[in-house]
Amino acid sequence: MTGGTFVGMPAFPEAARAALGDTQLRHNLAHATHTIRDKRARVVAEVEEWEELRVAGTAVKEAALRDLATHLEQLEASLTARGATVHWARDAAEACAIVARVTHAHGADEVVKVKSMATAEIGLNEALEAEGIAAWETDLAELIVQLGDDLPSHILVPAIHRNRAEIREIFRRRMGDVGRPAPDDLTDEPSVLAAAARAHLREKFLRAKVAVSGANFAVAETGTLVVVESEGNGRMCLTLPEVLISVVGIEKVVPTWRDLDPLLRLLPRSSTGERMNPYTSMWSGVTPGDGPQEVHVVLIDNGRTRALADDVGRQALRCIRCSACLNVCPVYERVGGHAYGSVYPGPIGAILNPLLNGVSDPQTASLPYASSLCGACFEVCPVRIDIPSVLVDQRAQVVDSHRGDAVPKPEAVAMRATAWAFSDARRLRWAHRASGGAGRVLDRLGRTTLPGGRRAAGRLPGPGAAWTSARDLPAPPAESFRAWWQRTDGGRR
Amino acid sequence: MTSARDEILAAVRAALDGVEPAGPLPPPPTVRPVDDLVGLFVERVEDYRAVVTRCAADEVAATVAAALAGGSAVVPSGLGIEVPGSVVDPSTGSGHRDGLSATDLDGIDAVVTAARVGIAETGTIVLDHAEDQGRRAISLVPDLHVCVVRADQVVADVPDAVALLDPARALTWISGPSATSDIELDRVEGVHGPRTLHVVLVE
Ligand code: SF4
């Protein structure tokens, strides 16, 4: 069984237009993003020194990236000393082949999986299926997505686009095909649905020989991997099987054990809006007599060194995948995750996908335009990734890559309009007000002057609104995004 | 042919050509002193809808027995608390293939363990799976986890815990019972981990 795939997704504007027509999706998304962001705001407000904490977390990740080769070599040495086998994979295909090889070596035809962005990124489930290995997702939302032959739409709550009635239907229809069926009296109560998932998956946890995980952090000094989760499916996978394979992006490394401190204080509050998530597991290679006695770590590049070489974009590799930027993004809230055509949606996806993959593909090239540059994502980011500045820089790179085209891309036209908006003080004030991002964004833009001396701002009139035509469907073109937003309460009226 | 390892490390070095390594890091903010550490710990643990019972040292065995309510229980070999009728799991290091299998554990109602440290600010208990806590599987598979924490094990915040813990050990940070909000963001306690967490706080 495989989930859906993003290959061949339409570019962002078309996909966004389709999503905007889906009222159920928009309702679910608005409910979810508002609930999570209110929770986040409450627990962040409890921490007086939140800003210092953000600075400390940023510094840890930045220090790790700036001397990445040294830390990776140290991580490899620590892991090896602790009895783990370290593999390196240049791309998705190499990483998938390593996981398949280790699984086959144990004669297993299935693996249990903890939710992991890295394994989703490399398309591991599909690759294993082609090798005759079934990959069982064990996170409740991922299970819903997988059984529904669907695509995840949010980093944290991938099934946010499904309501309880749909989930009940999916469980009734599909659970029996792949294992223990849903009970006959299954209702659409969340606790009943969760209990059905518990029973269905427990059978798989108890018999699985091989588990696959990602890692939130990898400590170079000690060889410690960290998995942060809620449901306990992570603990099951990390504890019960004999063999554990962890697929870890090279940017997950942090130099020292003590560096976990600011990150562990930042992540749960930013992510689920909790003081701490229910479970965090840490292990350093093999623990004799406890848990998997064969431990593999696959360190993957898959575009990360490409992103690392980008002086402006490098900071995107600090991302700890908390998803706070998704929940505050007015664009994400209205179009949902699928429109981004990638496992990394929302503001971070809009910069990370082009950074990892380049902008030669039209789908990826459309992503830097999937933003109004309002700056809310930067405000909430626990590791202070300046997403608006990276977006602007990425747009310039898209335009540059089409410089030789006979017919200018709409994005190039948009960039020229951007330059026009800044060419006159009155228009600049207008753009400033319309972008809703206040002076901060403009200050940052001021640092990021584009080739030819142009600069960019948020919502722009006329051709500047190139991609925004999708988001602006209900709005008359003369009305600014900001004004429209206030009038309609974010599209809900 | 160069290996993937060498190629990736070379690409990393090339990408960072001319980039200065970071200087000394700003220290993360220190922890504010807390007046009533244990009170805050209890309040924060209860916030996750875990059950907390406070008791004196000579009441521990009785409090644990009451929490188990007559169900079957597994205990680690070094627990040091009398739990009548419980199954003792062989200690860490003895090779767990000789111990109870996951399927055996699935047939047991509860587990009783000690803890390494409690974190007041976040209501978190950390297990380092020493002999009084046992290997990871025993505190995971049974549906009820009774965890005995001494008042003197409670620290103020995450940095205190990080300083105390030994990364060479497997560590499990527990903040309330297992939970999910994956269905319409309705919080449901209890998915795969123990659905009930009962903390016995010994003063
Ligand atoms: S970019 Fe920042 S806010 Fe967004 S997911 Fe990453 S760490 Fe979180």
Short mmCIF file of C-alpha atoms in Angstrom, two decimals, chain A residues 30-409:
data_model
loop_
_atom_site.label_atom_id
_atom_site.label_comp_id
_atom_site.label_asym_id
_atom_site.label_seq_id
_atom_site.Cartn_x
_atom_site.Cartn_y
_atom_site.Cartn_z
CA ALA A 30 -9.04 27.64 9.82
CA HIS A 31 -10.22 25.81 12.94
CA ALA A 32 -6.95 23.92 13.30
CA THR A 33 -4.54 26.74 12.66
CA HIS A 34 -6.39 29.08 15.02
CA THR A 35 -6.66 26.51 17.79
CA ILE A 36 -2.97 25.62 17.68
CA ARG A 37 -1.78 29.17 17.41
CA ASP A 38 -3.87 30.28 20.38
CA LYS A 39 -2.43 27.44 22.43
CA ARG A 40 1.06 28.37 21.34
CA ALA A 41 0.55 32.00 22.25
CA ARG A 42 -0.61 31.03 25.75
CA VAL A 43 2.37 28.83 26.60
CA VAL A 44 4.89 31.15 24.96
CA ALA A 45 3.55 34.03 27.06
CA GLU A 46 4.37 32.00 30.19
CA VAL A 47 8.08 32.16 29.39
CA GLU A 48 9.43 35.60 30.26
CA GLU A 49 12.75 35.00 28.56
CA TRP A 50 11.25 33.63 25.33
CA GLU A 51 13.22 36.02 23.11
CA GLU A 52 16.52 35.07 24.78
CA LEU A 53 15.57 31.45 24.32
CA ARG A 54 14.96 32.04 20.60
CA VAL A 55 18.36 33.69 20.30
CA ALA A 56 20.01 30.77 22.13
CA GLY A 57 18.26 28.16 19.97
CA THR A 58 19.19 30.04 16.82
CA ALA A 59 22.82 30.21 17.92
CA VAL A 60 22.98 26.46 18.54
CA LYS A 61 21.66 25.57 15.12
CA GLU A 62 23.73 28.23 13.41
CA ALA A 63 26.92 27.03 15.11
CA ALA A 64 26.12 23.50 14.00
CA LEU A 65 25.61 24.52 10.37
CA ARG A 66 28.64 26.78 10.11
CA ASP A 67 30.98 23.97 10.98
CA LEU A 68 28.83 21.12 9.75
CA ALA A 69 31.53 18.83 8.39
CA THR A 70 33.34 18.75 11.73
CA HIS A 71 30.14 17.97 13.63
CA LEU A 72 29.08 15.28 11.16
CA GLU A 73 32.42 13.53 11.48
CA GLN A 74 32.13 13.70 15.25
CA LEU A 75 28.57 12.37 15.13
CA GLU A 76 29.70 9.46 13.00
CA ALA A 77 32.54 8.66 15.41
CA SER A 78 30.28 8.86 18.50
CA LEU A 79 27.61 6.69 16.94
CA THR A 80 30.13 4.11 15.80
CA ALA A 81 31.69 4.00 19.25
CA ARG A 82 28.22 3.31 20.66
CA GLY A 83 27.69 0.32 18.38
CA ALA A 84 25.59 1.97 15.66
CA THR A 85 26.26 1.55 11.94
CA VAL A 86 26.43 4.88 10.09
CA HIS A 87 25.46 5.12 6.40
CA TRP A 88 25.65 8.14 4.13
CA ALA A 89 23.21 8.82 1.30
CA ARG A 90 23.67 11.50 -1.34
CA ASP A 91 20.06 11.39 -2.47
CA ALA A 92 16.66 9.83 -1.89
CA ALA A 93 17.37 6.75 -4.01
CA GLU A 94 20.54 5.92 -2.08
CA ALA A 95 18.81 6.38 1.27
CA CYS A 96 15.86 4.19 0.29
CA ALA A 97 18.20 1.50 -1.04
CA ILE A 98 20.06 1.39 2.28
CA VAL A 99 16.85 0.97 4.27
CA ALA A 100 15.63 -1.75 1.90
CA ARG A 101 18.97 -3.57 2.07
CA VAL A 102 19.06 -3.63 5.88
CA THR A 103 15.42 -4.76 6.02
CA HIS A 104 16.02 -7.55 3.51
CA ALA A 105 19.11 -8.66 5.40
CA HIS A 106 16.79 -9.56 8.28
CA GLY A 107 14.35 -11.37 6.04
CA ALA A 108 11.62 -8.87 6.94
CA ASP A 109 8.85 -7.91 4.54
CA GLU A 110 7.48 -5.09 6.67
CA VAL A 111 8.68 -2.19 8.83
CA VAL A 112 6.88 -0.05 11.40
CA LYS A 113 7.48 3.66 11.05
CA VAL A 114 7.44 6.72 13.28
CA LYS A 115 6.29 9.86 11.55
CA SER A 116 9.31 11.46 9.95
CA MET A 117 9.57 14.31 7.49
CA ALA A 118 12.85 12.96 6.14
CA THR A 119 11.39 9.59 5.17
CA ALA A 120 8.39 11.32 3.59
CA GLU A 121 10.77 13.59 1.68
CA ILE A 122 12.68 10.65 0.19
CA GLY A 123 9.50 8.74 -0.69
CA LEU A 124 10.60 5.79 1.43
CA ASN A 125 7.23 4.04 1.63
CA GLU A 126 6.85 3.83 -2.13
CA ALA A 127 10.46 2.74 -2.58
CA LEU A 128 10.08 -0.02 0.00
CA GLU A 129 6.84 -1.17 -1.56
CA ALA A 130 8.65 -1.59 -4.86
CA GLU A 131 11.10 -3.82 -2.97
CA GLY A 132 8.28 -5.93 -1.57
CA ILE A 133 8.43 -4.35 1.90
CA ALA A 134 5.30 -2.93 3.53
CA ALA A 135 5.92 0.26 5.53
CA TRP A 136 3.31 0.78 8.25
CA GLU A 137 2.82 4.35 9.40
CA THR A 138 2.01 4.32 13.10
CA ASP A 139 1.27 7.96 13.87
CA LEU A 140 -2.52 8.28 14.01
CA ALA A 141 -2.68 11.05 11.45
CA GLU A 142 -0.22 9.30 9.15
CA LEU A 143 -2.27 6.13 9.49
CA ILE A 144 -5.37 8.06 8.43
CA VAL A 145 -3.49 9.52 5.49
CA GLN A 146 -2.01 6.16 4.50
CA LEU A 147 -5.26 4.19 4.78
CA GLY A 148 -7.09 6.92 2.88
CA ASP A 149 -4.51 6.79 0.04
CA ASP A 150 -4.12 10.45 0.67
CA LEU A 151 -1.44 13.11 1.06
CA PRO A 152 -0.43 14.83 4.32
CA SER A 153 -1.40 18.49 4.48
CA HIS A 154 0.32 19.76 7.62
CA ILE A 155 3.67 18.94 9.22
CA LEU A 156 2.19 18.41 12.65
CA VAL A 157 -1.34 17.25 11.97
CA PRO A 158 -1.12 15.66 8.53
CA ALA A 159 -4.80 14.64 8.48
CA ILE A 160 -6.08 18.07 9.38
CA HIS A 161 -8.14 18.08 6.19
CA ARG A 162 -10.21 15.05 7.31
CA ASN A 163 -13.13 15.25 9.72
CA ARG A 164 -14.19 12.51 12.13
CA ALA A 165 -16.91 11.08 9.90
CA GLU A 166 -14.44 10.69 7.05
CA ILE A 167 -11.90 9.06 9.39
CA ARG A 168 -14.49 6.56 10.59
CA GLU A 169 -15.28 5.69 6.98
CA ILE A 170 -11.60 5.23 6.13
CA PHE A 171 -11.03 2.97 9.16
CA ARG A 172 -14.12 0.84 8.41
CA ARG A 173 -13.30 0.48 4.76
CA ARG A 174 -9.55 -0.05 4.90
CA MET A 175 -8.26 -1.39 8.23
CA GLY A 176 -9.38 -4.95 7.49
CA ASP A 177 -7.41 -4.99 4.23
CA VAL A 178 -4.09 -4.49 5.98
CA GLY A 179 -4.51 -6.05 9.42
CA ARG A 180 -6.88 -6.05 12.33
CA PRO A 181 -10.22 -4.63 11.13
CA ALA A 182 -12.04 -1.80 12.85
CA PRO A 183 -14.67 -3.02 15.34
CA ASP A 184 -18.24 -3.27 14.04
CA ASP A 185 -19.53 -0.68 16.48
CA LEU A 186 -16.97 1.97 15.50
CA THR A 187 -18.39 5.45 16.07
CA ASP A 188 -16.92 8.77 15.05
CA GLU A 189 -15.95 9.73 18.64
CA PRO A 190 -12.26 10.68 18.60
CA SER A 191 -11.56 8.44 21.63
CA VAL A 192 -13.23 5.47 19.93
CA LEU A 193 -11.32 6.09 16.71
CA ALA A 194 -8.05 6.36 18.67
CA ALA A 195 -8.81 3.08 20.45
CA ALA A 196 -9.38 1.39 17.08
CA ALA A 197 -6.00 2.66 15.91
CA ARG A 198 -4.39 1.39 19.13
CA ALA A 199 -5.76 -2.11 18.63
CA HIS A 200 -4.98 -2.16 14.90
CA LEU A 201 -1.38 -1.05 15.36
CA ARG A 202 -0.54 -2.96 18.52
CA GLU A 203 -0.58 -6.19 16.51
CA LYS A 204 2.01 -4.67 14.19
CA PHE A 205 4.22 -3.30 16.99
CA LEU A 206 4.36 -6.64 18.74
CA ARG A 207 5.48 -8.57 15.69
CA ALA A 208 7.67 -6.06 13.80
CA LYS A 209 11.35 -6.92 13.51
CA VAL A 210 12.46 -3.69 11.91
CA ALA A 211 11.50 -0.09 12.68
CA VAL A 212 12.25 3.09 10.76
CA SER A 213 12.41 6.52 12.41
CA GLY A 214 13.72 9.98 11.78
CA ALA A 215 15.22 12.18 14.48
CA ASN A 216 14.51 15.69 15.69
CA PHE A 217 18.09 16.18 16.85
CA ALA A 218 21.37 14.27 16.64
CA VAL A 219 24.04 15.20 19.20
CA ALA A 220 27.53 15.03 17.69
CA GLU A 221 29.37 14.87 21.01
CA THR A 222 27.45 11.90 22.41
CA GLY A 223 25.87 10.15 19.40
CA THR A 224 22.43 10.72 20.92
CA LEU A 225 19.36 10.77 18.68
CA VAL A 226 16.19 12.46 19.92
CA VAL A 227 12.61 11.76 18.84
CA VAL A 228 9.86 14.06 20.08
CA GLU A 229 6.30 12.71 19.89
CA SER A 230 2.88 12.48 21.52
CA GLU A 231 1.19 9.16 21.03
CA GLY A 232 3.76 6.60 22.12
CA ASN A 233 3.97 5.05 18.66
CA GLY A 234 7.47 6.48 18.53
CA ARG A 235 8.44 4.74 21.77
CA MET A 236 6.94 1.50 20.43
CA CYS A 237 9.02 1.67 17.25
CA LEU A 238 12.19 2.77 19.03
CA THR A 239 11.91 0.10 21.73
CA LEU A 240 10.26 -3.15 20.62
CA PRO A 241 11.79 -4.18 17.25
CA GLU A 242 15.22 -5.84 17.05
CA VAL A 243 16.50 -3.52 14.37
CA LEU A 244 16.16 0.27 14.20
CA ILE A 245 17.00 2.35 11.13
CA SER A 246 16.94 6.13 11.62
CA VAL A 247 16.98 8.37 8.57
CA VAL A 248 18.45 11.72 9.56
CA GLY A 249 19.05 14.84 7.50
CA ILE A 250 22.60 16.13 7.92
CA GLU A 251 21.22 19.43 9.24
CA LYS A 252 19.77 17.74 12.34
CA VAL A 253 23.12 17.63 14.08
CA VAL A 254 23.77 19.79 17.14
CA PRO A 255 27.28 19.98 18.59
CA THR A 256 26.88 19.16 22.29
CA TRP A 257 24.53 17.51 24.77
CA ARG A 258 23.92 20.83 26.52
CA ASP A 259 22.76 22.32 23.21
CA LEU A 260 19.55 20.34 23.57
CA ASP A 261 18.46 22.64 26.37
CA PRO A 262 17.21 25.67 24.47
CA LEU A 263 15.81 23.47 21.69
CA LEU A 264 13.82 21.25 24.04
CA ARG A 265 12.38 24.36 25.67
CA LEU A 266 11.49 25.92 22.32
CA LEU A 267 10.11 23.02 20.29
CA PRO A 268 7.04 21.79 22.22
CA ARG A 269 5.74 25.26 23.00
CA SER A 270 6.18 26.33 19.38
CA SER A 271 4.81 23.14 17.94
CA THR A 272 1.81 21.70 19.74
CA GLY A 273 1.49 24.59 22.17
CA GLU A 274 2.35 22.40 25.15
CA ARG A 275 4.90 23.02 27.88
CA MET A 276 6.30 19.65 26.93
CA ASN A 277 5.14 17.00 24.49
CA PRO A 278 4.02 13.69 26.06
CA TYR A 279 7.08 11.65 25.08
CA THR A 280 10.67 12.36 24.13
CA SER A 281 13.00 9.41 23.52
CA MET A 282 16.79 9.69 23.51
CA TRP A 283 19.20 6.92 22.72
CA SER A 284 22.87 6.71 21.84
CA GLY A 285 23.55 3.77 19.55
CA VAL A 286 22.88 0.38 21.13
CA THR A 287 21.84 0.11 24.80
CA PRO A 288 22.84 -3.41 25.86
CA GLY A 289 19.82 -5.39 27.03
CA ASP A 290 17.37 -2.60 26.26
CA GLY A 291 15.67 -1.92 22.94
CA PRO A 292 16.98 -2.64 19.43
CA GLN A 293 20.34 -4.38 19.50
CA GLU A 294 21.10 -3.43 15.90
CA VAL A 295 20.99 0.29 15.21
CA HIS A 296 21.54 2.00 11.85
CA VAL A 297 21.70 5.71 11.15
CA VAL A 298 21.38 6.94 7.56
CA LEU A 299 22.69 10.49 7.14
CA ILE A 300 21.12 12.08 4.07
CA ASP A 301 22.10 15.04 1.95
CA ASN A 302 19.35 15.10 -0.73
CA GLY A 303 19.77 18.78 -1.53
CA ARG A 304 20.91 19.98 1.87
CA THR A 305 24.42 20.85 0.73
CA ARG A 306 22.79 22.77 -2.08
CA ALA A 307 20.82 24.82 0.46
CA LEU A 308 23.90 25.16 2.65
CA ALA A 309 25.77 26.86 -0.20
CA ASP A 310 23.09 29.56 -0.46
CA ASP A 311 24.24 32.44 1.72
CA VAL A 312 20.75 33.82 2.25
CA GLY A 313 18.88 30.51 2.24
CA ARG A 314 21.26 28.57 4.50
CA GLN A 315 19.30 29.63 7.58
CA ALA A 316 16.35 27.51 6.41
CA LEU A 317 18.38 24.49 7.52
CA ARG A 318 17.98 25.68 11.12
CA CYS A 319 14.31 24.64 10.89
CA ILE A 320 13.23 22.32 13.71
CA ARG A 321 9.91 21.50 11.95
CA CYS A 322 7.71 22.91 14.66
CA SER A 323 5.10 24.11 12.11
CA ALA A 324 4.41 27.37 13.95
CA CYS A 325 4.95 29.27 10.71
CA LEU A 326 2.21 27.27 9.00
CA ASN A 327 -0.33 28.09 11.66
CA VAL A 328 0.16 31.84 11.42
CA CYS A 329 0.36 32.02 7.64
CA PRO A 330 -2.71 33.64 6.05
CA VAL A 331 -1.93 31.94 2.75
CA TYR A 332 -1.50 28.49 4.25
CA GLU A 333 -4.66 28.84 6.27
CA ARG A 334 -6.70 29.36 3.15
CA VAL A 335 -5.14 26.96 0.68
CA GLY A 336 -3.90 24.13 2.90
CA GLY A 337 -0.81 22.04 2.62
CA HIS A 338 -1.55 20.13 -0.57
CA ALA A 339 -1.28 23.24 -2.71
CA TYR A 340 2.46 23.41 -2.02
CA GLY A 341 2.95 20.06 -3.74
CA SER A 342 5.55 18.88 -1.26
CA VAL A 343 5.97 17.24 2.11
CA TYR A 344 7.15 20.64 3.35
CA PRO A 345 4.18 23.01 3.09
CA GLY A 346 3.58 26.52 4.33
CA PRO A 347 6.14 29.30 4.62
CA ILE A 348 9.03 26.97 5.39
CA GLY A 349 8.07 24.79 2.41
CA ALA A 350 7.96 27.83 0.18
CA ILE A 351 11.66 28.40 0.81
CA LEU A 352 12.95 24.92 1.64
CA ASN A 353 11.70 23.15 -1.49
CA PRO A 354 13.38 25.55 -3.91
CA LEU A 355 16.53 25.56 -1.78
CA LEU A 356 16.75 21.76 -1.75
CA ASN A 357 15.68 21.17 -5.32
CA GLY A 358 16.51 24.31 -7.28
CA VAL A 359 13.99 26.30 -9.26
CA SER A 360 14.16 24.64 -12.66
CA ASP A 361 10.86 22.84 -12.11
CA PRO A 362 7.82 25.12 -12.57
CA GLN A 363 6.05 23.68 -9.49
CA THR A 364 9.00 24.49 -7.25
CA ALA A 365 9.61 27.82 -8.98
CA SER A 366 6.07 28.94 -8.13
CA LEU A 367 6.57 28.39 -4.39
CA PRO A 368 8.55 31.54 -3.52
CA TYR A 369 5.44 33.43 -4.65
CA ALA A 370 3.20 31.56 -2.22
CA SER A 371 3.40 34.30 0.37
CA SER A 372 2.21 37.80 1.08
CA LEU A 373 5.49 38.56 2.95
CA CYS A 374 3.50 39.62 5.96
CA GLY A 375 6.31 38.54 8.30
CA ALA A 376 4.18 36.55 10.76
CA CYS A 377 6.25 33.41 10.11
CA PHE A 378 9.46 35.10 11.20
CA GLU A 379 7.82 36.42 14.35
CA VAL A 380 6.88 32.95 15.59
CA CYS A 381 9.88 30.98 14.33
CA PRO A 382 11.74 29.56 17.36
CA VAL A 383 15.03 29.60 15.46
CA ARG A 384 14.46 33.01 13.91
CA ILE A 385 14.47 32.01 10.26
CA ASP A 386 13.88 35.17 8.28
CA ILE A 387 11.51 33.54 5.83
CA PRO A 388 10.41 36.78 4.09
CA SER A 389 14.00 37.69 3.17
CA VAL A 390 14.71 34.21 1.88
CA LEU A 391 11.49 34.31 -0.16
CA VAL A 392 12.51 37.55 -1.78
CA ASP A 393 15.93 36.16 -2.58
CA GLN A 394 14.39 33.00 -4.01
CA ARG A 395 12.09 35.04 -6.22
CA ALA A 396 15.10 36.80 -7.63
CA GLN A 397 16.67 33.43 -8.38
CA VAL A 398 13.53 32.28 -10.19
CA VAL A 399 13.57 35.43 -12.28
CA ASP A 400 17.28 35.04 -13.03
CA SER A 401 16.76 31.48 -14.19
CA HIS A 402 14.32 32.78 -16.82
CA ARG A 403 16.34 35.76 -17.96
CA GLY A 404 16.91 34.28 -21.41
CA ASP A 405 13.26 33.33 -22.05
CA ALA A 406 11.61 34.89 -25.11
CA VAL A 407 8.32 35.41 -23.27
CA PRO A 408 8.74 36.68 -19.72
CA LYS A 409 7.36 34.48 -16.97
#
